[in-house]
Amino acid sequence: FCWGDNSHGATSPPKGPFVELDQGGLFGCGRRPSGALACWGYNKNGQAKPPSGVFTQVAAGGLHACAVTKDGLAQCWGSNTSGQAKAPPGTFLEVATGFVHSCGIQLNGSVTCWGDSTWKQLNAPVGTFKRLCLGYAHSCGVRTDGTLTCWGDNSVKQGTPPKGSFTHCSASVLHTCAVSDLGVTTCWGDGSVGQTSPPASMK
């Protein structure tokens, strides 16, 4: 179930069950229980027409999307102006998409990124990761020890994560949020309209 701006059908997903959803720039994608993908909304660049097959995970970006096949390959579609939809070879556990860049966690836990690197958002640090989240021009990841690391644009401190141990993160245009091991939500970066101030019920 989706809500909000529906001028391009971004909040009108197809009927039926899903096990995973992700929202991109005026379009969304989801993964069915069978592993098949479905996307909806803005489709000027083909981002709402996913490939057929069985997938284990999907991520929607600015005007492109990526997913991990059942064999661990990264497959992307949609806008490819900066190479963001040209996934490299290798075996992946997870993929994440930003505005014009993408990253994936490989089988050994290392991170590989592709696409636009104007703000060095492709310069992933060494080490092993278990979660990724990509914003407009910055990237963040949860390391296997639970600590957060970000790289790329840090103009409003959206790439300066707090200390602690975390399980998940989510990055937007100029701010980032993460959930700690204790279930506490913390956000940082641009908070001009309250986006870095989660309600008390989430703290």
PDB file of N, CA and C in Angstrom, residues 93-156:
ATOM      1  N   LEU A  93      25.536 -10.048  -2.609  1.00  0.00           N
ATOM      2  CA  LEU A  93      24.569 -10.372  -1.566  1.00  0.00           C
ATOM      3  C   LEU A  93      23.447  -9.335  -1.532  1.00  0.00           C
ATOM      4  N   GLU A  94      23.784  -8.094  -1.901  1.00  0.00           N
ATOM      5  CA  GLU A  94      22.827  -6.986  -1.822  1.00  0.00           C
ATOM      6  C   GLU A  94      23.261  -5.884  -2.769  1.00  0.00           C
ATOM      7  N   VAL A  95      22.293  -5.152  -3.319  1.00  0.00           N
ATOM      8  CA  VAL A  95      22.586  -3.966  -4.118  1.00  0.00           C
ATOM      9  C   VAL A  95      21.812  -2.781  -3.550  1.00  0.00           C
ATOM     10  N   ALA A  96      22.321  -1.580  -3.813  1.00  0.00           N
ATOM     11  CA  ALA A  96      21.658  -0.346  -3.379  1.00  0.00           C
ATOM     12  C   ALA A  96      21.806   0.672  -4.503  1.00  0.00           C
ATOM     13  N   THR A  97      20.837   1.571  -4.621  1.00  0.00           N
ATOM     14  CA  THR A  97      20.847   2.545  -5.701  1.00  0.00           C
ATOM     15  C   THR A  97      20.678   3.964  -5.162  1.00  0.00           C
ATOM     16  N   GLY A  98      21.437   4.897  -5.760  1.00  0.00           N
ATOM     17  CA  GLY A  98      21.297   6.307  -5.447  1.00  0.00           C
ATOM     18  C   GLY A  98      20.666   7.027  -6.627  1.00  0.00           C
ATOM     19  N   PHE A  99      20.981   8.312  -6.777  1.00  0.00           N
ATOM     20  CA  PHE A  99      20.392   9.076  -7.869  1.00  0.00           C
ATOM     21  C   PHE A  99      20.986   8.659  -9.212  1.00  0.00           C
ATOM     22  N   VAL A 100      22.304   8.697  -9.333  1.00  0.00           N
ATOM     23  CA  VAL A 100      22.965   8.235 -10.555  1.00  0.00           C
ATOM     24  C   VAL A 100      24.163   7.346 -10.225  1.00  0.00           C
ATOM     25  N   HIS A 101      24.079   6.594  -9.146  1.00  0.00           N
ATOM     26  CA  HIS A 101      25.118   5.625  -8.838  1.00  0.00           C
ATOM     27  C   HIS A 101      24.506   4.425  -8.115  1.00  0.00           C
ATOM     28  N   SER A 102      25.267   3.342  -8.101  1.00  0.00           N
ATOM     29  CA  SER A 102      24.809   2.098  -7.483  1.00  0.00           C
ATOM     30  C   SER A 102      25.990   1.448  -6.772  1.00  0.00           C
ATOM     31  N   CYS A 103      25.687   0.630  -5.785  1.00  0.00           N
ATOM     32  CA  CYS A 103      26.719  -0.120  -5.071  1.00  0.00           C
ATOM     33  C   CYS A 103      26.182  -1.496  -4.726  1.00  0.00           C
ATOM     34  N   GLY A 104      27.086  -2.425  -4.482  1.00  0.00           N
ATOM     35  CA  GLY A 104      26.682  -3.765  -4.095  1.00  0.00           C
ATOM     36  C   GLY A 104      27.667  -4.376  -3.123  1.00  0.00           C
ATOM     37  N   ILE A 105      27.147  -5.235  -2.267  1.00  0.00           N
ATOM     38  CA  ILE A 105      28.000  -5.996  -1.348  1.00  0.00           C
ATOM     39  C   ILE A 105      28.307  -7.332  -2.001  1.00  0.00           C
ATOM     40  N   GLN A 106      29.585  -7.597  -2.218  1.00  0.00           N
ATOM     41  CA  GLN A 106      29.980  -8.836  -2.857  1.00  0.00           C
ATOM     42  C   GLN A 106      30.015  -9.986  -1.852  1.00  0.00           C
ATOM     43  N   LEU A 107      30.211 -11.182  -2.356  1.00  0.00           N
ATOM     44  CA  LEU A 107      30.143 -12.382  -1.536  1.00  0.00           C
ATOM     45  C   LEU A 107      31.113 -12.345  -0.359  1.00  0.00           C
ATOM     46  N   ASN A 108      32.256 -11.688  -0.552  1.00  0.00           N
ATOM     47  CA  ASN A 108      33.252 -11.605   0.525  1.00  0.00           C
ATOM     48  C   ASN A 108      33.002 -10.432   1.467  1.00  0.00           C
ATOM     49  N   GLY A 109      31.889  -9.692   1.266  1.00  0.00           N
ATOM     50  CA  GLY A 109      31.559  -8.576   2.158  1.00  0.00           C
ATOM     51  C   GLY A 109      32.077  -7.227   1.713  1.00  0.00           C
ATOM     52  N   SER A 110      32.927  -7.204   0.699  1.00  0.00           N
ATOM     53  CA  SER A 110      33.460  -5.921   0.223  1.00  0.00           C
ATOM     54  C   SER A 110      32.411  -5.205  -0.625  1.00  0.00           C
ATOM     55  N   VAL A 111      32.579  -3.886  -0.781  1.00  0.00           N
ATOM     56  CA  VAL A 111      31.622  -3.065  -1.518  1.00  0.00           C
ATOM     57  C   VAL A 111      32.222  -2.624  -2.846  1.00  0.00           C
ATOM     58  N   THR A 112      31.444  -2.776  -3.911  1.00  0.00           N
ATOM     59  CA  THR A 112      31.806  -2.295  -5.238  1.00  0.00           C
ATOM     60  C   THR A 112      30.727  -1.329  -5.700  1.00  0.00           C
ATOM     61  N   CYS A 113      31.135  -0.183  -6.255  1.00  0.00           N
ATOM     62  CA  CYS A 113      30.174   0.818  -6.714  1.00  0.00           C
ATOM     63  C   CYS A 113      30.403   1.149  -8.188  1.00  0.00           C
ATOM     64  N   TRP A 114      29.350   1.639  -8.855  1.00  0.00           N
ATOM     65  CA  TRP A 114      29.457   2.022 -10.267  1.00  0.00           C
ATOM     66  C   TRP A 114      28.496   3.172 -10.548  1.00  0.00           C
ATOM     67  N   GLY A 115      28.807   3.932 -11.618  1.00  0.00           N
ATOM     68  CA  GLY A 115      27.996   5.094 -11.981  1.00  0.00           C
ATOM     69  C   GLY A 115      28.743   6.398 -11.789  1.00  0.00           C
ATOM     70  N   ASP A 116      28.021   7.465 -11.487  1.00  0.00           N
ATOM     71  CA  ASP A 116      28.613   8.798 -11.337  1.00  0.00           C
ATOM     72  C   ASP A 116      29.435   8.894 -10.056  1.00  0.00           C
ATOM     73  N   SER A 117      30.610   9.514 -10.153  1.00  0.00           N
ATOM     74  CA  SER A 117      31.478   9.661  -8.978  1.00  0.00           C
ATOM     75  C   SER A 117      31.936  11.101  -8.793  1.00  0.00           C
ATOM     76  N   THR A 118      31.071  12.042  -9.203  1.00  0.00           N
ATOM     77  CA  THR A 118      31.414  13.461  -9.088  1.00  0.00           C
ATOM     78  C   THR A 118      31.794  13.835  -7.670  1.00  0.00           C
ATOM     79  N   TRP A 119      31.101  13.268  -6.682  1.00  0.00           N
ATOM     80  CA  TRP A 119      31.364  13.577  -5.271  1.00  0.00           C
ATOM     81  C   TRP A 119      32.103  12.425  -4.590  1.00  0.00           C
ATOM     82  N   LYS A 120      32.730  11.562  -5.386  1.00  0.00           N
ATOM     83  CA  LYS A 120      33.484  10.414  -4.880  1.00  0.00           C
ATOM     84  C   LYS A 120      32.588   9.432  -4.127  1.00  0.00           C
ATOM     85  N   GLN A 121      31.311   9.374  -4.536  1.00  0.00           N
ATOM     86  CA  GLN A 121      30.389   8.451  -3.888  1.00  0.00           C
ATOM     87  C   GLN A 121      30.602   6.998  -4.295  1.00  0.00           C
ATOM     88  N   LEU A 122      31.556   6.768  -5.220  1.00  0.00           N
ATOM     89  CA  LEU A 122      31.903   5.399  -5.587  1.00  0.00           C
ATOM     90  C   LEU A 122      33.112   4.881  -4.822  1.00  0.00           C
ATOM     91  N   ASN A 123      33.764   5.766  -4.076  1.00  0.00           N
ATOM     92  CA  ASN A 123      35.012   5.396  -3.394  1.00  0.00           C
ATOM     93  C   ASN A 123      34.738   4.668  -2.086  1.00  0.00           C
ATOM     94  N   ALA A 124      34.208   3.477  -2.185  1.00  0.00           N
ATOM     95  CA  ALA A 124      33.871   2.701  -0.993  1.00  0.00           C
ATOM     96  C   ALA A 124      35.124   2.338  -0.208  1.00  0.00           C
ATOM     97  N   PRO A 125      35.067   2.429   1.109  1.00  0.00           N
ATOM     98  CA  PRO A 125      36.228   2.067   1.921  1.00  0.00           C
ATOM     99  C   PRO A 125      36.429   0.558   1.953  1.00  0.00           C
ATOM    100  N   VAL A 126      37.606   0.147   2.334  1.00  0.00           N
ATOM    101  CA  VAL A 126      37.878  -1.284   2.469  1.00  0.00           C
ATOM    102  C   VAL A 126      37.172  -1.811   3.717  1.00  0.00           C
ATOM    103  N   GLY A 127      36.998  -3.099   3.771  1.00  0.00           N
ATOM    104  CA  GLY A 127      36.326  -3.709   4.912  1.00  0.00           C
ATOM    105  C   GLY A 127      35.132  -4.518   4.455  1.00  0.00           C
ATOM    106  N   THR A 128      34.440  -5.115   5.408  1.00  0.00           N
ATOM    107  CA  THR A 128      33.280  -5.945   5.101  1.00  0.00           C
ATOM    108  C   THR A 128      32.007  -5.294   5.625  1.00  0.00           C
ATOM    109  N   PHE A 129      30.942  -5.404   4.834  1.00  0.00           N
ATOM    110  CA  PHE A 129      29.677  -4.739   5.137  1.00  0.00           C
ATOM    111  C   PHE A 129      28.518  -5.729   5.094  1.00  0.00           C
ATOM    112  N   LYS A 130      27.425  -5.373   5.796  1.00  0.00           N
ATOM    113  CA  LYS A 130      26.211  -6.192   5.786  1.00  0.00           C
ATOM    114  C   LYS A 130      24.980  -5.435   5.298  1.00  0.00           C
ATOM    115  N   ARG A 131      25.045  -4.096   5.193  1.00  0.00           N
ATOM    116  CA  ARG A 131      23.940  -3.292   4.698  1.00  0.00           C
ATOM    117  C   ARG A 131      24.494  -2.070   3.964  1.00  0.00           C
ATOM    118  N   LEU A 132      23.748  -1.594   2.953  1.00  0.00           N
ATOM    119  CA  LEU A 132      24.115  -0.390   2.215  1.00  0.00           C
ATOM    120  C   LEU A 132      22.903   0.528   2.092  1.00  0.00           C
ATOM    121  N   CYS A 133      23.156   1.830   1.992  1.00  0.00           N
ATOM    122  CA  CYS A 133      22.096   2.788   1.662  1.00  0.00           C
ATOM    123  C   CYS A 133      22.735   3.947   0.909  1.00  0.00           C
ATOM    124  N   LEU A 134      22.113   4.350  -0.198  1.00  0.00           N
ATOM    125  CA  LEU A 134      22.670   5.380  -1.071  1.00  0.00           C
ATOM    126  C   LEU A 134      21.712   6.552  -1.192  1.00  0.00           C
ATOM    127  N   GLY A 135      22.257   7.770  -1.131  1.00  0.00           N
ATOM    128  CA  GLY A 135      21.465   8.979  -1.293  1.00  0.00           C
ATOM    129  C   GLY A 135      21.715   9.614  -2.644  1.00  0.00           C
ATOM    130  N   TYR A 136      21.497  10.908  -2.722  1.00  0.00           N
ATOM    131  CA  TYR A 136      21.671  11.620  -3.988  1.00  0.00           C
ATOM    132  C   TYR A 136      23.121  11.544  -4.461  1.00  0.00           C
ATOM    133  N   ALA A 137      24.054  11.885  -3.593  1.00  0.00           N
ATOM    134  CA  ALA A 137      25.467  11.873  -3.974  1.00  0.00           C
ATOM    135  C   ALA A 137      26.354  11.371  -2.843  1.00  0.00           C
ATOM    136  N   HIS A 138      25.768  10.637  -1.906  1.00  0.00           N
ATOM    137  CA  HIS A 138      26.573  10.029  -0.850  1.00  0.00           C
ATOM    138  C   HIS A 138      26.136   8.589  -0.647  1.00  0.00           C
ATOM    139  N   SER A 139      27.018   7.824  -0.061  1.00  0.00           N
ATOM    140  CA  SER A 139      26.773   6.406   0.186  1.00  0.00           C
ATOM    141  C   SER A 139      27.119   6.091   1.630  1.00  0.00           C
ATOM    142  N   CYS A 140      26.389   5.179   2.231  1.00  0.00           N
ATOM    143  CA  CYS A 140      26.667   4.742   3.592  1.00  0.00           C
ATOM    144  C   CYS A 140      26.539   3.228   3.670  1.00  0.00           C
ATOM    145  N   GLY A 141      27.214   2.656   4.648  1.00  0.00           N
ATOM    146  CA  GLY A 141      27.128   1.218   4.831  1.00  0.00           C
ATOM    147  C   GLY A 141      27.277   0.840   6.285  1.00  0.00           C
ATOM    148  N   VAL A 142      26.596  -0.240   6.670  1.00  0.00           N
ATOM    149  CA  VAL A 142      26.751  -0.810   8.010  1.00  0.00           C
ATOM    150  C   VAL A 142      27.774  -1.924   7.909  1.00  0.00           C
ATOM    151  N   ARG A 143      28.877  -1.764   8.603  1.00  0.00           N
ATOM    152  CA  ARG A 143      29.923  -2.781   8.582  1.00  0.00           C
ATOM    153  C   ARG A 143      29.466  -4.026   9.339  1.00  0.00           C
ATOM    154  N   THR A 144      30.190  -5.109   9.165  1.00  0.00           N
ATOM    155  CA  THR A 144      29.808  -6.352   9.829  1.00  0.00           C
ATOM    156  C   THR A 144      29.903  -6.235  11.348  1.00  0.00           C
ATOM    157  N   ASP A 145      30.655  -5.265  11.852  1.00  0.00           N
ATOM    158  CA  ASP A 145      30.719  -5.062  13.305  1.00  0.00           C
ATOM    159  C   ASP A 145      29.636  -4.096  13.791  1.00  0.00           C
ATOM    160  N   GLY A 146      28.760  -3.626  12.878  1.00  0.00           N
ATOM    161  CA  GLY A 146      27.662  -2.761  13.258  1.00  0.00           C
ATOM    162  C   GLY A 146      27.933  -1.283  13.158  1.00  0.00           C
ATOM    163  N   THR A 147      29.172  -0.884  12.947  1.00  0.00           N
ATOM    164  CA  THR A 147      29.480   0.542  12.844  1.00  0.00           C
ATOM    165  C   THR A 147      29.090   1.075  11.471  1.00  0.00           C
ATOM    166  N   LEU A 148      28.837   2.377  11.404  1.00  0.00           N
ATOM    167  CA  LEU A 148      28.437   3.033  10.160  1.00  0.00           C
ATOM    168  C   LEU A 148      29.603   3.772   9.535  1.00  0.00           C
ATOM    169  N   THR A 149      29.686   3.711   8.214  1.00  0.00           N
ATOM    170  CA  THR A 149      30.686   4.454   7.450  1.00  0.00           C
ATOM    171  C   THR A 149      30.004   5.061   6.236  1.00  0.00           C
ATOM    172  N   CYS A 150      30.311   6.325   5.931  1.00  0.00           N
ATOM    173  CA  CYS A 150      29.748   6.989   4.756  1.00  0.00           C
ATOM    174  C   CYS A 150      30.856   7.574   3.896  1.00  0.00           C
ATOM    175  N   TRP A 151      30.581   7.762   2.614  1.00  0.00           N
ATOM    176  CA  TRP A 151      31.538   8.366   1.701  1.00  0.00           C
ATOM    177  C   TRP A 151      30.776   9.135   0.635  1.00  0.00           C
ATOM    178  N   GLY A 152      31.454  10.097  -0.008  1.00  0.00           N
ATOM    179  CA  GLY A 152      30.806  10.937  -1.009  1.00  0.00           C
ATOM    180  C   GLY A 152      30.486  12.314  -0.464  1.00  0.00           C
ATOM    181  N   ASP A 153      29.436  12.938  -0.984  1.00  0.00           N
ATOM    182  CA  ASP A 153      29.054  14.298  -0.587  1.00  0.00           C
ATOM    183  C   ASP A 153      28.754  14.372   0.909  1.00  0.00           C
ATOM    184  N   ASN A 154      29.372  15.354   1.561  1.00  0.00           N
ATOM    185  CA  ASN A 154      29.165  15.559   2.999  1.00  0.00           C
ATOM    186  C   ASN A 154      28.914  17.028   3.294  1.00  0.00           C
ATOM    187  N   SER A 155      28.298  17.725   2.316  1.00  0.00           N
ATOM    188  CA  SER A 155      28.131  19.178   2.402  1.00  0.00           C
ATOM    189  C   SER A 155      27.293  19.636   3.581  1.00  0.00           C
ATOM    190  N   VAL A 156      26.339  18.816   4.023  1.00  0.00           N
ATOM    191  CA  VAL A 156      25.510  19.175   5.178  1.00  0.00           C
ATOM    192  C   VAL A 156      25.603  18.082   6.249  1.00  0.00           C
TER     193      VAL A 156
END
